[in-house]
Coordinates of C-alpha atoms in Angstrom, one line a residue:
M25 CA 99.9 93.1 90.6
G26 CA 99.6 92.8 86.8
A27 CA 96.8 91.2 84.9
A28 CA 99.0 88.2 83.9
N29 CA 99.8 87.6 87.6
W30 CA 96.1 87.8 88.5
L31 CA 95.3 85.3 85.8
A32 CA 98.1 82.9 86.9
L33 CA 96.9 83.1 90.5
L34 CA 93.3 82.4 89.4
L35 CA 94.4 79.3 87.5
T36 CA 97.0 77.9 90.0
H37 CA 95.5 79.0 93.4
P38 CA 91.8 79.8 92.9
L39 CA 91.1 80.0 96.7
E40 CA 93.9 82.4 97.2
F41 CA 92.6 84.5 94.2
R42 CA 89.2 84.7 95.9
T43 CA 90.7 85.8 99.2
L44 CA 92.9 88.5 97.6
I45 CA 89.8 89.8 95.8
Q46 CA 88.0 89.9 99.2
F47 CA 90.9 91.9 100.7
Y48 CA 91.0 94.5 98.0
L49 CA 87.2 94.9 98.2
Y50 CA 87.1 95.2 102.0
H51 CA 90.4 96.9 102.8
E52 CA 89.6 100.6 102.7
Q53 CA 92.6 102.8 101.9
K54 CA 93.1 105.1 104.9
R55 CA 94.7 108.0 103.1
D56 CA 95.2 109.3 99.6
I57 CA 98.4 111.3 99.6
A58 CA 97.6 112.7 96.2
A59 CA 94.3 114.3 97.4
I60 CA 94.3 118.1 97.4
K61 CA 93.5 118.2 101.1
E62 CA 96.7 116.2 101.8
H63 CA 99.0 118.4 99.8
P64 CA 100.2 120.5 102.8
T65 CA 101.5 117.4 104.6
S66 CA 102.2 115.0 101.8
G67 CA 103.9 117.5 99.4
W68 CA 102.3 116.0 96.4
D69 CA 101.8 119.4 94.8
R70 CA 105.6 119.7 94.4
D71 CA 107.4 118.0 91.6
S72 CA 110.4 117.1 93.8
M73 CA 108.3 115.4 96.5
R74 CA 106.1 113.6 93.9
R75 CA 109.3 112.2 92.5
C76 CA 110.4 111.1 96.0
W77 CA 107.0 109.2 96.3
E78 CA 107.8 107.5 93.0
F79 CA 111.2 106.5 94.3
L80 CA 109.6 105.0 97.4
D81 CA 107.3 102.9 95.2
M82 CA 110.3 101.8 93.1
T83 CA 112.5 100.8 96.1
S84 CA 110.0 99.2 98.4
R85 CA 106.4 98.5 97.5
S86 CA 105.7 96.7 100.8
F87 CA 106.9 99.6 103.0
S88 CA 105.5 102.2 100.6
A89 CA 101.9 101.2 101.3
V90 CA 102.1 101.4 105.1
I91 CA 104.2 104.6 105.0
K92 CA 101.6 106.4 102.9
E93 CA 98.9 105.7 105.5
L94 CA 100.8 107.4 108.3
E95 CA 99.0 110.5 109.6
G96 CA 99.9 114.0 108.8
D97 CA 103.5 114.9 107.9
L98 CA 104.7 111.6 109.4
A99 CA 104.2 109.9 106.0
R100 CA 106.4 112.4 104.1
T101 CA 109.0 112.4 106.9
I102 CA 109.3 108.6 107.1
A103 CA 109.3 108.4 103.3
L104 CA 112.3 110.7 103.1
F105 CA 114.0 108.9 106.0
Y106 CA 113.6 105.6 104.2
L107 CA 115.0 107.1 100.9
V108 CA 118.1 108.6 102.7
L109 CA 118.9 105.3 104.3
R110 CA 118.2 103.4 101.0
G111 CA 120.7 105.6 99.2
L112 CA 123.3 105.0 101.9
D113 CA 122.7 101.3 101.8
T114 CA 123.0 101.2 98.0
I115 CA 126.5 102.7 98.2
E116 CA 127.5 100.2 100.9
D117 CA 126.2 97.2 99.0
D118 CA 127.8 98.2 95.7
M119 CA 130.8 95.9 95.2
T120 CA 131.9 97.8 92.0
I121 CA 132.9 100.9 94.0
P122 CA 136.5 100.7 95.1
D123 CA 137.1 101.1 98.9
E124 CA 139.1 104.3 98.4
V125 CA 136.1 105.8 96.7
K126 CA 133.4 104.2 98.9
Q127 CA 135.0 105.3 102.3
P128 CA 134.7 109.1 101.8
L129 CA 131.3 108.6 100.2
L130 CA 129.9 106.7 103.1
R131 CA 131.5 108.8 105.9
S132 CA 130.2 112.0 104.4
F133 CA 126.8 110.9 103.4
H134 CA 125.0 112.8 106.2
V135 CA 126.6 116.0 104.7
H136 CA 125.7 115.1 101.1
T137 CA 122.1 114.6 102.3
V138 CA 121.7 118.3 103.1
T139 CA 124.0 119.7 100.3
P140 CA 121.8 121.2 97.6
G141 CA 122.4 119.7 94.2
W142 CA 124.4 116.7 95.4
K143 CA 123.9 113.4 93.5
F144 CA 126.0 110.4 92.6
D145 CA 126.2 108.5 89.2
G146 CA 129.1 106.2 90.0
S147 CA 127.1 103.1 91.1
G148 CA 127.4 99.9 89.1
P149 CA 125.0 99.5 86.2
N150 CA 123.3 96.5 87.8
E151 CA 122.5 98.2 91.1
K152 CA 118.7 98.1 91.3
D153 CA 118.5 101.5 93.2
R154 CA 121.1 103.3 91.1
Q155 CA 118.6 105.8 89.8
L156 CA 117.8 107.0 93.3
L157 CA 121.4 108.2 93.7
V158 CA 121.5 109.6 90.2
E159 CA 118.6 111.9 91.2
Y160 CA 119.5 112.2 94.9
D161 CA 119.4 116.0 94.6
T162 CA 115.6 115.7 94.6
V163 CA 115.8 113.9 98.0
V164 CA 118.2 116.5 99.3
E165 CA 115.7 119.3 98.3
E166 CA 112.9 117.7 100.2
V167 CA 115.0 116.8 103.3
N168 CA 115.9 120.5 103.6
R169 CA 112.2 121.4 103.6
L170 CA 111.5 119.2 106.7
N171 CA 110.8 120.4 110.2
P172 CA 114.2 121.1 111.8
E173 CA 113.7 118.5 114.5
Y174 CA 112.8 115.8 112.0
K175 CA 115.8 116.8 109.8
S176 CA 118.3 116.7 112.7
I177 CA 117.1 113.2 113.7
I178 CA 117.5 111.9 110.1
I179 CA 121.0 113.4 109.8
D180 CA 122.0 112.0 113.2
I181 CA 120.9 108.5 112.3
A182 CA 122.6 108.7 108.9
L183 CA 125.9 109.7 110.6
K184 CA 125.8 106.8 113.0
M185 CA 124.8 104.3 110.3
E186 CA 127.3 105.4 107.7
T187 CA 130.1 105.1 110.3
G188 CA 129.3 101.5 111.0
M189 CA 128.8 100.6 107.4
A190 CA 132.1 102.2 106.4
D191 CA 134.0 100.3 109.1
Y192 CA 132.6 97.0 108.0
A193 CA 133.2 97.8 104.3
H194 CA 136.8 98.8 105.0
K195 CA 137.4 95.6 107.0
A196 CA 136.1 93.4 104.2
A197 CA 138.1 95.3 101.6
T198 CA 141.5 95.4 103.4
T199 CA 141.6 92.2 105.4
G200 CA 139.9 89.8 103.0
T201 CA 137.5 88.7 105.9
I202 CA 134.2 88.0 104.3
Y203 CA 132.4 86.6 107.4
L204 CA 130.9 88.0 110.6
E205 CA 132.6 85.8 113.2
T206 CA 130.6 86.1 116.4
I207 CA 127.0 86.7 117.3
A208 CA 128.0 89.9 119.0
E209 CA 129.5 91.1 115.7
Y210 CA 126.4 90.0 113.9
D211 CA 124.3 92.0 116.4
L212 CA 126.4 95.1 116.0
Y213 CA 126.2 94.9 112.2
C214 CA 122.4 94.5 112.3
H215 CA 122.3 97.4 114.8
Y216 CA 124.0 99.7 112.2
V217 CA 121.8 98.7 109.3
A218 CA 118.5 98.2 111.1
G219 CA 118.6 98.9 114.8
L220 CA 119.4 102.5 114.2
V221 CA 116.4 102.7 111.9
G222 CA 114.2 101.6 114.9
E223 CA 115.9 104.3 117.0
G224 CA 115.3 106.9 114.4
L225 CA 111.6 106.0 113.9
S226 CA 111.0 106.1 117.6
R227 CA 112.5 109.5 117.9
I228 CA 110.5 110.8 114.9
F229 CA 107.3 109.3 116.3
S230 CA 107.9 111.2 119.6
A231 CA 108.9 114.4 117.8
S232 CA 105.6 114.3 115.9
Q233 CA 103.7 114.3 119.3
K234 CA 101.6 111.4 118.0
E235 CA 103.4 109.1 120.5
S236 CA 104.7 109.6 124.0
P237 CA 107.9 111.6 124.5
I238 CA 109.4 108.6 126.3
L239 CA 109.2 106.4 123.2
G240 CA 112.2 108.1 121.7
D241 CA 114.3 107.0 124.7
Q242 CA 113.4 103.3 124.4
L243 CA 116.6 102.5 122.6
E244 CA 116.9 98.8 123.6
I245 CA 113.4 97.7 122.4
S246 CA 113.6 100.0 119.4
N247 CA 116.9 98.3 118.4
S248 CA 115.3 94.8 119.0
M249 CA 112.5 95.7 116.7
G250 CA 114.9 96.5 113.9
L251 CA 117.1 93.5 114.6
L252 CA 114.1 91.1 114.4
L253 CA 113.2 92.4 110.9
Q254 CA 116.8 92.5 109.6
K255 CA 117.7 89.1 110.9
T256 CA 114.6 87.6 109.3
N257 CA 115.6 89.1 106.0
I258 CA 119.2 87.8 106.3
I259 CA 117.9 84.2 107.1
R260 CA 115.4 84.3 104.2
D261 CA 117.9 85.7 101.6
Y262 CA 120.5 83.1 102.2
R263 CA 120.6 81.9 98.6
E264 CA 120.6 85.3 97.0
D265 CA 123.3 86.6 99.3
V266 CA 125.6 83.6 98.8
D267 CA 125.2 83.8 95.1
D268 CA 126.3 87.5 95.3
H269 CA 129.2 86.5 97.7
R270 CA 127.7 88.3 100.7
Y271 CA 127.9 86.3 103.9
F272 CA 125.9 87.7 106.9
W273 CA 125.3 84.6 108.9
P274 CA 127.8 84.6 111.8
R275 CA 130.3 81.8 111.9
E276 CA 129.6 81.2 115.6
I277 CA 126.2 79.8 114.5
W278 CA 126.7 78.0 111.2
G279 CA 130.4 77.0 111.9
R280 CA 129.6 74.8 114.9
K281 CA 131.5 71.5 114.9
E282 CA 128.4 69.4 114.9
Y283 CA 127.3 70.9 111.6
G284 CA 130.5 70.3 109.9
F285 CA 130.7 73.3 107.5
T286 CA 133.8 75.4 106.8
E287 CA 132.2 77.6 104.2
M288 CA 128.6 78.9 104.0
H289 CA 128.1 77.9 100.4
Q290 CA 128.5 74.3 101.4
M291 CA 125.0 74.3 102.9
S292 CA 123.6 74.4 99.4
A293 CA 124.5 70.8 98.6
T294 CA 121.5 68.5 98.0
D295 CA 122.6 65.2 99.6
P296 CA 120.4 64.2 102.5
D297 CA 123.2 64.5 105.1
T298 CA 124.1 68.0 104.1
V299 CA 120.5 69.1 104.0
Q300 CA 119.9 67.8 107.5
R301 CA 123.0 69.6 108.9
A302 CA 122.1 72.8 107.0
T303 CA 118.6 72.9 108.5
Y304 CA 120.2 72.6 112.0
A305 CA 122.4 75.6 111.2
Q306 CA 119.3 77.4 109.9
S307 CA 117.5 76.5 113.2
G308 CA 120.3 78.2 115.1
M309 CA 119.8 81.4 113.0
V310 CA 116.0 81.3 113.7
L311 CA 116.7 80.7 117.4
D312 CA 118.9 83.8 117.4
A313 CA 116.1 85.9 115.7
L314 CA 113.5 84.7 118.1
R315 CA 115.2 86.3 121.1
H316 CA 114.0 89.7 119.8
T317 CA 110.3 88.8 119.6
T318 CA 109.1 89.7 123.1
D319 CA 111.0 93.1 122.9
A320 CA 109.2 93.7 119.7
L321 CA 105.8 92.9 121.3
D322 CA 106.7 95.2 124.3
Y323 CA 107.5 98.0 121.8
L324 CA 104.1 97.6 120.0
R325 CA 102.3 97.8 123.4
M326 CA 103.8 101.3 123.9
L327 CA 102.3 102.7 120.7
K328 CA 99.0 104.7 120.9
N329 CA 98.5 106.1 117.4
Q330 CA 96.7 103.6 115.1
S331 CA 98.6 104.5 111.9
V332 CA 101.9 104.3 113.7
F333 CA 100.9 101.0 115.2
N334 CA 99.9 99.5 111.8
F335 CA 103.2 100.8 110.3
C336 CA 105.2 98.9 112.9
A337 CA 103.0 95.8 113.5
I338 CA 102.6 94.7 109.9
P339 CA 106.3 94.2 109.2
A340 CA 106.6 92.5 112.7
T341 CA 103.9 89.9 111.9
M342 CA 105.4 89.4 108.5
A343 CA 108.7 88.7 110.2
I344 CA 107.4 86.0 112.5
A345 CA 105.5 84.4 109.7
T346 CA 108.7 84.4 107.5
L347 CA 110.7 82.8 110.3
E348 CA 108.1 80.0 110.5
L349 CA 108.3 79.6 106.7
C350 CA 112.1 79.3 106.8
F351 CA 112.4 77.1 109.8
M352 CA 113.4 73.5 108.8
N353 CA 112.7 74.5 105.1
K354 CA 115.4 72.8 103.0
E355 CA 114.2 74.6 99.9
M356 CA 115.5 77.9 101.3
F357 CA 119.1 76.7 100.5
Q358 CA 118.2 76.1 96.8
R359 CA 116.1 79.2 96.0
N360 CA 114.7 82.4 97.3
I361 CA 111.5 81.8 99.2
K362 CA 108.9 84.5 100.0
I363 CA 105.5 84.3 101.3
R364 CA 102.8 84.8 98.7
K365 CA 100.4 87.5 99.7
A366 CA 97.4 85.1 99.8
E367 CA 99.1 81.9 100.9
A368 CA 96.5 79.8 102.7
A369 CA 96.4 79.9 106.5
K370 CA 94.5 77.6 108.8
A371 CA 92.9 80.1 111.1
R372 CA 91.8 82.5 108.3
P373 CA 91.0 82.1 104.6
S374 CA 94.0 84.1 103.5
F375 CA 97.5 84.6 104.8
F376 CA 97.7 88.1 103.6
F377 CA 94.3 89.0 105.0
E378 CA 95.4 87.4 108.3
L379 CA 98.4 89.5 108.7
I380 CA 97.1 92.8 107.5
M381 CA 93.6 92.7 109.1
R382 CA 94.8 91.3 112.4
S383 CA 97.8 93.7 112.8
T384 CA 95.6 96.4 114.4
N385 CA 96.1 96.0 118.2
P386 CA 98.7 94.5 120.5
R387 CA 96.5 91.7 121.6
E388 CA 95.9 90.4 118.1
V389 CA 99.6 90.8 117.1
G390 CA 100.6 88.8 120.3
L391 CA 98.2 86.0 119.3
V392 CA 99.6 86.0 115.8
F393 CA 103.1 85.6 117.2
R394 CA 101.9 82.8 119.5
E395 CA 100.3 81.0 116.6
F396 CA 103.5 81.0 114.5
A397 CA 105.6 80.2 117.6
R398 CA 103.5 77.1 118.0
K399 CA 104.0 76.2 114.4
I400 CA 107.8 76.6 114.7
H401 CA 107.8 74.4 117.8
A402 CA 105.7 71.8 116.1
K403 CA 108.3 71.5 113.3
A404 CA 111.2 71.3 115.7
V405 CA 112.9 67.9 115.9
P406 CA 114.6 66.4 119.0
S407 CA 117.7 65.5 116.9
D408 CA 118.3 69.2 116.3
P409 CA 121.0 70.5 118.7
N410 CA 118.9 73.7 119.2
F411 CA 115.7 71.7 120.0
I412 CA 115.5 72.6 123.7
L413 CA 116.5 76.3 123.2
I414 CA 113.9 76.6 120.4
S415 CA 111.3 75.2 122.7
I416 CA 112.3 77.8 125.4
A417 CA 112.2 80.6 122.9
C418 CA 108.7 79.7 121.7
G419 CA 107.7 79.3 125.4
K420 CA 108.7 82.8 126.1
I421 CA 106.3 84.1 123.5
E422 CA 103.5 81.9 125.1
T423 CA 104.4 83.3 128.5
W424 CA 104.3 86.9 127.2
C425 CA 100.8 86.4 125.7
E426 CA 99.5 84.7 128.9
H427 CA 100.9 87.5 131.1
H428 CA 99.4 90.3 129.1
Y429 CA 96.4 88.6 127.5
P430 CA 95.4 85.5 129.6
S431 CA 93.8 82.9 127.3
F432 CA 90.9 82.2 129.6
V433 CA 89.6 85.7 129.2
H434 CA 87.6 86.1 126.0
F435 CA 86.9 89.5 124.4
N436 CA 83.8 90.0 122.2
N437 CA 84.7 92.6 119.6
E438 CA 81.0 93.2 118.8
T439 CA 79.8 93.8 122.4
G440 CA 83.0 95.1 123.9
K441 CA 82.5 92.8 126.8
Q442 CA 84.8 90.1 128.4
S443 CA 83.9 86.6 129.5
L444 CA 85.7 83.8 131.2
E445 CA 86.3 80.3 129.9
P446 CA 84.2 78.0 132.2
S447 CA 86.5 75.0 131.8
D448 CA 89.7 76.8 132.8
A449 CA 90.8 76.3 136.4
R450 CA 91.8 80.0 136.6
T451 CA 88.1 80.9 136.1
G452 CA 87.3 79.2 139.3
I453 CA 89.9 81.2 141.2
V454 CA 88.6 84.5 139.7
M455 CA 85.0 83.5 140.6
R456 CA 86.0 82.7 144.2
E457 CA 87.8 86.0 144.5
Q458 CA 84.8 87.9 143.2
A459 CA 82.5 86.0 145.7
L460 CA 84.9 86.8 148.6
D461 CA 84.9 90.5 147.6
A462 CA 81.1 90.5 147.5
Q463 CA 80.9 88.9 151.0
L464 CA 83.3 91.5 152.4
A465 CA 81.4 94.3 150.9
K466 CA 78.1 92.9 152.3
K467 CA 79.7 92.5 155.7
K468 CA 80.9 96.1 155.7
R469 CA 77.4 97.4 154.8
V470 CA 75.9 95.5 157.7
E471 CA 78.5 97.0 160.1
D472 CA 77.8 100.5 158.7
L473 CA 74.1 100.0 159.4
R474 CA 74.7 98.9 162.9
N475 CA 76.8 102.0 163.5
G476 CA 73.9 104.1 162.1
I477 CA 75.7 105.1 158.9
T478 CA 74.1 104.1 155.7
A479 CA 75.5 104.4 152.2
T480 CA 72.8 106.9 151.3
S481 CA 73.3 109.2 154.3
G482 CA 77.0 109.0 153.7
S483 CA 76.6 110.1 150.1
Q484 CA 74.3 113.0 151.2
V485 CA 76.9 114.2 153.7
E486 CA 79.6 114.1 151.1
K487 CA 77.4 116.0 148.6
L488 CA 76.8 118.7 151.3
E489 CA 80.5 118.9 152.1
N490 CA 81.5 119.2 148.5
R491 CA 78.7 121.6 147.5
N492 CA 79.8 125.0 146.2
L493 CA 77.5 127.7 147.6
S494 CA 76.5 130.6 145.3
T495 CA 76.9 134.2 146.4
G496 CA 73.2 134.6 147.0
E497 CA 73.0 131.4 149.1
L498 CA 76.0 132.6 151.1
M499 CA 74.4 136.0 151.9
M500 CA 71.1 134.4 152.9
F501 CA 73.1 132.1 155.2
V502 CA 75.0 135.0 156.8
G503 CA 71.7 137.0 157.2
A504 CA 70.0 134.1 158.9
V505 CA 72.9 133.8 161.4
F506 CA 72.7 137.5 162.2
A507 CA 68.9 137.4 162.5
L508 CA 69.2 134.4 164.9
M509 CA 71.8 136.2 166.9
F510 CA 69.6 139.4 167.0
A511 CA 66.6 137.4 168.1
M512 CA 68.6 135.7 170.8
G513 CA 70.0 139.0 172.0
A514 CA 66.6 140.7 172.1
G515 CA 65.2 137.8 174.1
V516 CA 67.9 138.1 176.7
I517 CA 67.4 141.9 177.0
Y518 CA 63.6 141.4 177.4
T519 CA 64.1 138.8 180.1
V520 CA 66.5 141.0 182.1
V521 CA 64.2 144.1 181.9
K522 CA 61.2 142.0 183.0
V523 CA 63.0 140.6 185.9
V524 CA 64.2 144.1 187.1
G525 CA 60.7 145.5 186.6
D526 CA 59.2 142.7 188.8
Q527 CA 61.6 143.6 191.6

């Protein structure tokens, strides 16, 4: 953030300026990839990898920050994974490349990614990530240095993704069809461009042994995590995409008869009737994205490594916040809208502080999702054809939170102890169950006493049974047995002799 931007923020949003200062003061950087001790895993000591880190900053500042804080070689691996897919996406998005040139480029990209010296300078001059492809040989060099398991995952995902992208690009170029028609087609497209990213990340996390091996097999919820992020971006970027003649909203949603649109660009009109119908179509898009939220929350609950969790949780919380920002927001059709990093939030002094600092554990992320789901529901209007379904979708997030983290159970972060909400009816049920358990335990102790068995004697017997005797103790025990047997035998012989002598 440049000095001019800081000054503008100070003058226009002084409270947000203060909260951003607080964040930068109190948010401690977890890892410095340029530090000498990090060179073996970050590769910062190599010119080629240092250039790759620069490309990461150039192509995505938001992802760059969380990628760099991943532990060990995960940061370098995920950075290269991102750059490979960014290069592929740049070719797919470039409308200046003819289909006959684009098709072989896309379908062979997984081969180019491991071909030393390969690079591409045929992108249009206005493509923002053109330079990445111009120097792609640098990425190739570093991909070939990766652990073979990591490398095979990246190449496999690139192969699957390039196939899907090439199919859609060819369809658009040869049939003249510029729209995704059905929700199923929309899901498939998002799977190719984002769901596969979720699959690849899960497999890489498992391969690193920082997460459970079973995570790499969770394809459905990995896909849902990717679809939630991708669909959120597609909703938010309506104006930018329409201006560039890219149409990703499926006709099955925006083309419903009650909305009255035959072309997507018609939603940009500013008359009140069109604005209302456009927000209803937008509501349908948000509804479709919300169906992936509980899968995303389930995915986050599976993660154990803190740096991996932060990497996945921060984009997820940003997604639900963006959906709430877009929902029923007529300005979205007139301009690109994005959340300012320090936009005010009711529950916390800063929106950015809220998302970053709370995205540290599944419970807090669940609560963030619930808060934004409630905001979405509060903005829903009964005249919206999606009103009931929006209410149900928000209710599913509420249900998920209540199931995993009941609201009547309070957790004190300072003491690490839990307490129950006295006014909640469920507290009374828990208290009665605890009282019943205590009565049953007391009754059992009384019965044990009557039977001559006390808890103390029982524990002593158990200790004796479980005790491991040393060799010396064992020899003493055996010797004592033999001595007893000898004494008993000698006593018997003495008695017999005495009796015979008396006769």
